[in-house]
Short mmCIF file of C-alpha atoms in Angstrom, two decimals:
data_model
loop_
_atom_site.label_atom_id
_atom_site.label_comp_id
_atom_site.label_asym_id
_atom_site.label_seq_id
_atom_site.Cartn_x
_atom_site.Cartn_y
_atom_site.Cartn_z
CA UNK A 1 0.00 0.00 0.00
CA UNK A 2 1.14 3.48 -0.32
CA UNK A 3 0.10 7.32 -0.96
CA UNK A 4 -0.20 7.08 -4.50
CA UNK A 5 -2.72 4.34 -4.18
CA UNK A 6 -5.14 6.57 -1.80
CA UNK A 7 -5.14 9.45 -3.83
CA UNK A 8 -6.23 7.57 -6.58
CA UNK A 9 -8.97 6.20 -4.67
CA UNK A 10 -10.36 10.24 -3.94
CA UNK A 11 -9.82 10.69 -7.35
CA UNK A 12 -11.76 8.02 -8.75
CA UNK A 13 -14.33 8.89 -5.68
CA UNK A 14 -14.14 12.68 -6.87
CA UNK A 15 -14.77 12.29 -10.74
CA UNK A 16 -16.56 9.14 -10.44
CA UNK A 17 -14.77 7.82 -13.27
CA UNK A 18 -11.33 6.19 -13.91
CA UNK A 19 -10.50 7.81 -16.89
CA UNK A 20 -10.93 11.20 -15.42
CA UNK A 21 -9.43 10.07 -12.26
CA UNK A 22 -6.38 9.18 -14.41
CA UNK A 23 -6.38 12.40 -16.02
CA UNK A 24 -6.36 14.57 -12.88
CA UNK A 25 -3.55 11.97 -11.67
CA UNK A 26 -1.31 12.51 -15.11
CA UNK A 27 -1.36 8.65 -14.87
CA UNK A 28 -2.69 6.11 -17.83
CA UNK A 29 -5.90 4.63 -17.08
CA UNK A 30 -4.70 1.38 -17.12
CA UNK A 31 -1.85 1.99 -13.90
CA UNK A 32 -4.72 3.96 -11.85
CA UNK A 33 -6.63 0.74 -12.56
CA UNK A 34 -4.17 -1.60 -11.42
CA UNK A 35 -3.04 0.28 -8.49
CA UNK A 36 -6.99 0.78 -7.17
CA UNK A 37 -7.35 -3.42 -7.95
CA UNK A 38 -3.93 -3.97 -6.36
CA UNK A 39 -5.16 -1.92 -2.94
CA UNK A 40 -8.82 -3.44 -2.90
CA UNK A 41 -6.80 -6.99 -2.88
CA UNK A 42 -4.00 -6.17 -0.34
CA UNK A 43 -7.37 -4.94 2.30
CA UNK A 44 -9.77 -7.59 0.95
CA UNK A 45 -12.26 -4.98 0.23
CA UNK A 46 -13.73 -3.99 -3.18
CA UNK A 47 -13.85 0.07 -2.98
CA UNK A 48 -15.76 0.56 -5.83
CA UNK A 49 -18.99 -0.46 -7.79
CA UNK A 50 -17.81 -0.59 -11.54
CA UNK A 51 -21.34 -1.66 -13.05
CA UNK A 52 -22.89 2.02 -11.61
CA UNK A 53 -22.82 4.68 -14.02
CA UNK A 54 -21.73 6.68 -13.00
CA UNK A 55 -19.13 4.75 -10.69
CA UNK A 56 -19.98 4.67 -6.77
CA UNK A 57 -18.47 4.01 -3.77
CA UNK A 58 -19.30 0.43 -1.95
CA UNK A 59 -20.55 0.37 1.92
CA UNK A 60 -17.32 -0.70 2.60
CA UNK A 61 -15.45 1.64 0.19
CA UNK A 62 -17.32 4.64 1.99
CA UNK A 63 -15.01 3.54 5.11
CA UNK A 64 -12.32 3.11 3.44
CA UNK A 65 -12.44 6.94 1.64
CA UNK A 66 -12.57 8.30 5.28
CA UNK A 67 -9.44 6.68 6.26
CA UNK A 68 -7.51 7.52 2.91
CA UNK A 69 -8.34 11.10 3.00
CA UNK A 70 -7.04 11.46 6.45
CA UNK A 71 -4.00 9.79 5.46
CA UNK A 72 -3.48 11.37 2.39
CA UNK A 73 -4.28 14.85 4.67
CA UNK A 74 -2.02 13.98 6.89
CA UNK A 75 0.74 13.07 4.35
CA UNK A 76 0.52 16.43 2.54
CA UNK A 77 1.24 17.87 5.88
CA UNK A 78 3.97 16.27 6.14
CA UNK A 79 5.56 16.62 2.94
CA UNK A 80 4.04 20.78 3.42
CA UNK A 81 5.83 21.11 6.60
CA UNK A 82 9.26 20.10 5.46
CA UNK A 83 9.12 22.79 2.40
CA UNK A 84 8.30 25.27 4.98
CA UNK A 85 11.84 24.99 6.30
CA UNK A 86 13.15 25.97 3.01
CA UNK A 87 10.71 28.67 2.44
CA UNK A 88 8.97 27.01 -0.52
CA UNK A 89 5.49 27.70 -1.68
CA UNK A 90 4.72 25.17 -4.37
CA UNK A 91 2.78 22.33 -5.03
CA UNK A 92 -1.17 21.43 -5.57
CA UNK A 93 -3.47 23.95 -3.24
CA UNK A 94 -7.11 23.92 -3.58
CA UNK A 95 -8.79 26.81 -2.66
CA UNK A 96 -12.53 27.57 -1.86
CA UNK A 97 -14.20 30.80 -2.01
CA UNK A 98 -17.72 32.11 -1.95
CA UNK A 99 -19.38 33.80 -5.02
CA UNK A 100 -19.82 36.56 -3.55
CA UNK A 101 -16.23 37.39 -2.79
CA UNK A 102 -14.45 35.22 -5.83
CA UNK A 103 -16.03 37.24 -8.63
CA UNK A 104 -14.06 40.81 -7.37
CA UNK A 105 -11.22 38.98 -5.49
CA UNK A 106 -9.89 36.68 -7.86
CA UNK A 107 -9.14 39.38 -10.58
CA UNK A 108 -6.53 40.98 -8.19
CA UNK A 109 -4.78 38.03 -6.29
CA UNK A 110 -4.57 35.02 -8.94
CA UNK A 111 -2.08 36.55 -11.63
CA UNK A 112 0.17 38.12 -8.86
CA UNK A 113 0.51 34.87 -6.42
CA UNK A 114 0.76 32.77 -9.63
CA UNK A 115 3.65 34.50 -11.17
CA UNK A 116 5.51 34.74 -7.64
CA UNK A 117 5.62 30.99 -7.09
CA UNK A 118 5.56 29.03 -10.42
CA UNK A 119 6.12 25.97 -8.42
CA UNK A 120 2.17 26.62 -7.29
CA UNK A 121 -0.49 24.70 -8.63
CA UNK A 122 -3.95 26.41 -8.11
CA UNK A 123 -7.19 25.21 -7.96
CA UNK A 124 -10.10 27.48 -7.21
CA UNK A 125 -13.68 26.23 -6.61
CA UNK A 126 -16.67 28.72 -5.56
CA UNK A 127 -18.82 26.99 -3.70
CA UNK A 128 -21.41 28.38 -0.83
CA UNK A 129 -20.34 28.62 2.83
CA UNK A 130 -21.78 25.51 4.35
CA UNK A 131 -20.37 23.53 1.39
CA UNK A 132 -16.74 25.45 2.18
CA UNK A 133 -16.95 24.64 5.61
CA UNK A 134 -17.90 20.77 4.89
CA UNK A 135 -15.11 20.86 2.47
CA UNK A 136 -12.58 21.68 4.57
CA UNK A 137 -13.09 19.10 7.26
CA UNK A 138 -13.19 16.69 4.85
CA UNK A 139 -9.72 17.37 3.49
CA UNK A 140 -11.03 18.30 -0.33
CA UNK A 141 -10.09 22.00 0.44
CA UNK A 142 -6.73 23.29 1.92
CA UNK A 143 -8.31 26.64 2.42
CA UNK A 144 -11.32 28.56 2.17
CA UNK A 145 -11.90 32.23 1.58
CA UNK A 146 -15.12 33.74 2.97
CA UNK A 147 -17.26 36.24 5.27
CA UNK A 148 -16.82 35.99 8.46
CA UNK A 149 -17.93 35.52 11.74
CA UNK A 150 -18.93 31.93 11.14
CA UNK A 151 -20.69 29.64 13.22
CA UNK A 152 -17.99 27.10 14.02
CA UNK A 153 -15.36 25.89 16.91
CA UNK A 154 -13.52 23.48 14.39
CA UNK A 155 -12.41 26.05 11.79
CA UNK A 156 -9.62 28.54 12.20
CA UNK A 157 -9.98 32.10 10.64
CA UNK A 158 -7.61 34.69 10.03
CA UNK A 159 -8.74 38.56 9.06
CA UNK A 160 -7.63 39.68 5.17
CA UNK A 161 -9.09 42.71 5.15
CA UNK A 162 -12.26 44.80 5.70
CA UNK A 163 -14.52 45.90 2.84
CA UNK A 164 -16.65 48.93 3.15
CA UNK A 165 -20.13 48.56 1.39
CA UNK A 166 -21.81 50.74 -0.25
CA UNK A 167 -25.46 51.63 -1.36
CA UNK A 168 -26.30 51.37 -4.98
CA UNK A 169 -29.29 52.48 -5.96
CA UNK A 170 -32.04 56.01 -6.68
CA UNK A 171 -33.43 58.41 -4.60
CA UNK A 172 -35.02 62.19 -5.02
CA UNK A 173 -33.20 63.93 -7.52
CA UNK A 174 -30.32 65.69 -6.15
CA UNK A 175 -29.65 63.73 -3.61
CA UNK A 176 -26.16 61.86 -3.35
CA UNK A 177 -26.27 60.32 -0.01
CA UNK A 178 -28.21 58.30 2.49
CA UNK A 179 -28.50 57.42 6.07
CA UNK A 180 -28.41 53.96 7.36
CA UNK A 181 -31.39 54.44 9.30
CA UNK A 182 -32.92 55.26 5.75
CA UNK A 183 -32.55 52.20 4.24
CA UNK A 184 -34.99 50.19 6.59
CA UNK A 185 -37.67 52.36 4.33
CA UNK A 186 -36.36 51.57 0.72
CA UNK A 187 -37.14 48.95 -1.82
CA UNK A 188 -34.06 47.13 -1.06
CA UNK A 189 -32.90 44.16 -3.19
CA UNK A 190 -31.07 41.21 -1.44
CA UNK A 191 -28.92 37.94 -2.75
CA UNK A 192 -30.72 34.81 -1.93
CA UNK A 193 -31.43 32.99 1.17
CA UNK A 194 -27.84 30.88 2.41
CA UNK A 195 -25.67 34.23 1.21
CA UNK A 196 -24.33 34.98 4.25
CA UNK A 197 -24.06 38.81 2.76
CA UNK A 198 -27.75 38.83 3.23
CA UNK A 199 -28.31 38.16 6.17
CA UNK A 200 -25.24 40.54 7.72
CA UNK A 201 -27.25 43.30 5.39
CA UNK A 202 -30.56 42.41 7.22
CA UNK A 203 -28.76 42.85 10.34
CA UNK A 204 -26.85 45.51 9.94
CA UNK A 205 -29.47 47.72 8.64
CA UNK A 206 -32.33 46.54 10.50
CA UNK A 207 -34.30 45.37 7.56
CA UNK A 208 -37.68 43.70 8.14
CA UNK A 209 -39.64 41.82 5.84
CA UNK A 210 -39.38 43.67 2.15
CA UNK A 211 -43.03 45.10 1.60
CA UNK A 212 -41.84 47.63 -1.08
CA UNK A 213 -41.36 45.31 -3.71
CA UNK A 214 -44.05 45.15 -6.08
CA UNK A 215 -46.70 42.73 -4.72
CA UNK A 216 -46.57 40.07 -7.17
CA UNK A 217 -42.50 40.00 -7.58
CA UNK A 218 -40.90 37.64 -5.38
CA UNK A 219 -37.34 37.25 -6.65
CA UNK A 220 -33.92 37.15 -5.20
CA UNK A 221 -30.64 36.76 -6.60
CA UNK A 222 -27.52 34.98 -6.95
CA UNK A 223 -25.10 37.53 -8.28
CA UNK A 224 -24.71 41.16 -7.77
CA UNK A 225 -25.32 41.26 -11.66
CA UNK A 226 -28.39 40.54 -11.54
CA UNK A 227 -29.57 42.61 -8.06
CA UNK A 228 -27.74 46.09 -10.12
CA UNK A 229 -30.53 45.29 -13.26
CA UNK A 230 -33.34 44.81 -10.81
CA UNK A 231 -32.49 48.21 -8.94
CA UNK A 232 -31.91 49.74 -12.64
CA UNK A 233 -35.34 48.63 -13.62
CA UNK A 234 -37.68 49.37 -10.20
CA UNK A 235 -35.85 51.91 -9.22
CA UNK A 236 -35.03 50.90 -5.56
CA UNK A 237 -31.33 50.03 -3.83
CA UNK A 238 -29.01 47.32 -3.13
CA UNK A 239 -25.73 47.08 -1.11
CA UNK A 240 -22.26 45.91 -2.51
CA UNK A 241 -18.51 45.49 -1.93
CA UNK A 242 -16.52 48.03 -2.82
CA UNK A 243 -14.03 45.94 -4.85
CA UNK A 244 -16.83 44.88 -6.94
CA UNK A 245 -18.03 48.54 -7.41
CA UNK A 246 -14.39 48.54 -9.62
CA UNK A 247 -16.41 46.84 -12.45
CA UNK A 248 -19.26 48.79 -12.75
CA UNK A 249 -19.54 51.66 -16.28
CA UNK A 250 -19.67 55.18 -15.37
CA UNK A 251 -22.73 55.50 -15.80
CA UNK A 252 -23.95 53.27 -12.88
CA UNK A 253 -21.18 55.04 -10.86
CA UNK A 254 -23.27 57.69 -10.68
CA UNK A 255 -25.83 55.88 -9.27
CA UNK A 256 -23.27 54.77 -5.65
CA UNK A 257 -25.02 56.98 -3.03
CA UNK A 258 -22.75 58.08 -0.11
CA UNK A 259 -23.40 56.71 3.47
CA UNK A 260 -23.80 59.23 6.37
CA UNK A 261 -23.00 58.68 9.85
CA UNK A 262 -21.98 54.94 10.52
CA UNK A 263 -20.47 53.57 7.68
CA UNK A 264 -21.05 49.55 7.02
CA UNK A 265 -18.56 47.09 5.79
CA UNK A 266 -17.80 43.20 5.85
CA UNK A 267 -15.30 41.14 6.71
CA UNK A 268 -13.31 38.81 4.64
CA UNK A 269 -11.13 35.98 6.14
CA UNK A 270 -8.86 32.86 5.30
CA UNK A 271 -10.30 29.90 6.62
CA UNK A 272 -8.88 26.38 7.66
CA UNK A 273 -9.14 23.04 9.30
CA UNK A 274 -6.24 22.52 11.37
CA UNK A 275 -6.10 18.88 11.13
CA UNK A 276 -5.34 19.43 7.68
CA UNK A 277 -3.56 22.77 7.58
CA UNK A 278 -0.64 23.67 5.58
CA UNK A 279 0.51 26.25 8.00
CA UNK A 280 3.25 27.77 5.19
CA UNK A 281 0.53 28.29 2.87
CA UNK A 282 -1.87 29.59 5.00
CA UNK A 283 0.72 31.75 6.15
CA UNK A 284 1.81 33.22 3.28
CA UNK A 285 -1.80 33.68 1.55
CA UNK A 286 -2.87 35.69 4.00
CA UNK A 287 0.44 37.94 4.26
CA UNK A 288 -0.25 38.55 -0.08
CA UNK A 289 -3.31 38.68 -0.19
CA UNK A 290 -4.30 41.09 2.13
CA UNK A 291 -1.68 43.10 0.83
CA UNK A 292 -2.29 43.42 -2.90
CA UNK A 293 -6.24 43.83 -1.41
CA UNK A 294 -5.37 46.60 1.12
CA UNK A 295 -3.46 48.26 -1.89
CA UNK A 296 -6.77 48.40 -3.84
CA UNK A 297 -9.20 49.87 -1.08
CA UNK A 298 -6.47 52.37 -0.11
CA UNK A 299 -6.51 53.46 -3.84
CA UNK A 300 -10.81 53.69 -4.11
CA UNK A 301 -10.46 55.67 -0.77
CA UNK A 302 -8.04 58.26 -2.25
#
């Protein structure tokens, strides 16, 4: 038995197929093949039921993937931990990180990281919170980026940085700038139910149960998109990060209203499972990227 032979296992577990499996491993199909066989007859176990299409694990396979990705966790550790004595940030890292933060984030970290250690192998996955969080005890992720606080004493956070948020969105002409207390009393337009950006919002601002919304339009969003051409078209107000606000035309630049008197942002945070932790990388993300980040808001602020 050995490492090789467990990582094939998630793989095959992870693409339910061995060709893909193989692909992802840079392996012919045939030596994943042999080397899943060879494992299933050194534990007397078959892992795998080849006549499902798509392929799926057996009872006793299930027990056996729990085991392997702990070991292959653990390994990774291992082989992270030594690398950290020589400085080196390189190998695979999979990375998880919510909608909501990926599609303004990822523009300004990816190329710079990527080009200051070639050695790293990225892969990003945006996935919701609760699947992050699941993730990342289960070994699949080696970090997560996302809003914090979170409800969980497993998972370690550490700050990145602190986005301001700002209102998008129409009042009386002339005006330019709202209070917070204001915005209880708009037609406000919110991301979907498990965003945990909406419910911070509905905190934050006190915001009861949405009865300015036309009365037969129920409809809430995934991406901040889609909540800018529902404000465009009824004429009412969202909130959003101000790194996204980057990507907006001039013309709906015109349309970000000031906030008077308390000012509302959220947080954003590197999250891991210690168990699994590569403390280097961990280490060093959160040293870059809050720095190429802070470098940003400290430019919009000017």
């Amino acid at each position: 038995m050995n490492i090789h032979q467990l990582e094939y296992v998630l793989a095959v577990d992870q693409f339910k197929s061995f060709s893909k499996a193989a692909d992802y491993c840079h392996v012919t199909q045939a030596t994943l093949s042999a080397m899943v066989k060879k494992l299933e007859e050194q534990l007397d176990i078959v892992i795998f039921d080849r006549k499902a299409n798509p392929i799926v694990l057996t009872e006793n396979g299930r027990e056996i993937l729990v085991h392997a990705q702990q070991v292959v966790a653990h390994a990774n550790a291992l082989l992270a931990s030594s690398k950290a004595i020589h400085s080196k940030i390189e190998g695979r890292v999979k990375v998880g990180i919510i909608p909501t933060i990926a599609s303004s984030l990822m523009p300004i970290i990816l190329k710079p990281i990527l080009e200051k250690y070639p050695q790293l192998v990225l892969e990003i996955y945006e996935v919701t919170t609760n699947q992050l969080m699941k993730n990342l005890r289960e070994g699949k992720l080696d970090i997560g980026i996302l809003s914090t606080p979170i409800a969980s004493n497993d998972l370690e956070t550490t700050l990145l940085y602190q986005e301001p948020l700002h209102v998008y969105g129409y009042l009386d002409e002339g005006r330019r700038a709202i209070q917070k207390e204001e915005l209880a009393n708009q037609r406000i337009f919110l991301l979907q139910e498990g965003h945990c950006l909406r419910d911070q919002i509905i905190q934050w601002c006190d915001l009861k149960k949405n009865k300015h919304l036309p009365t037969n339009l129920l409809f809430e969003s995934n991406t901040f998109d889609t909540l800018l051409n529902l404000v465009d078209e009824f004429q009412g107000m969202t909130l959003l990060p101000e790194l996204y606000l980057r990507n907006l035309n001039d013309q709906r630049q015109m349309q970000v209203l000031k906030m008077e008197g308390n000012s509302i942002s959220r947080e954003v945070s590197l999250c891991f499972y210690r168990p699994y932790a590569k403390w280097n990388i961990v280490k060093q993300f959160s040293l870059d990227i809050a720095q190429l980040v802070n470098h940003f808001l400290k430019q919009d602020a000017i």
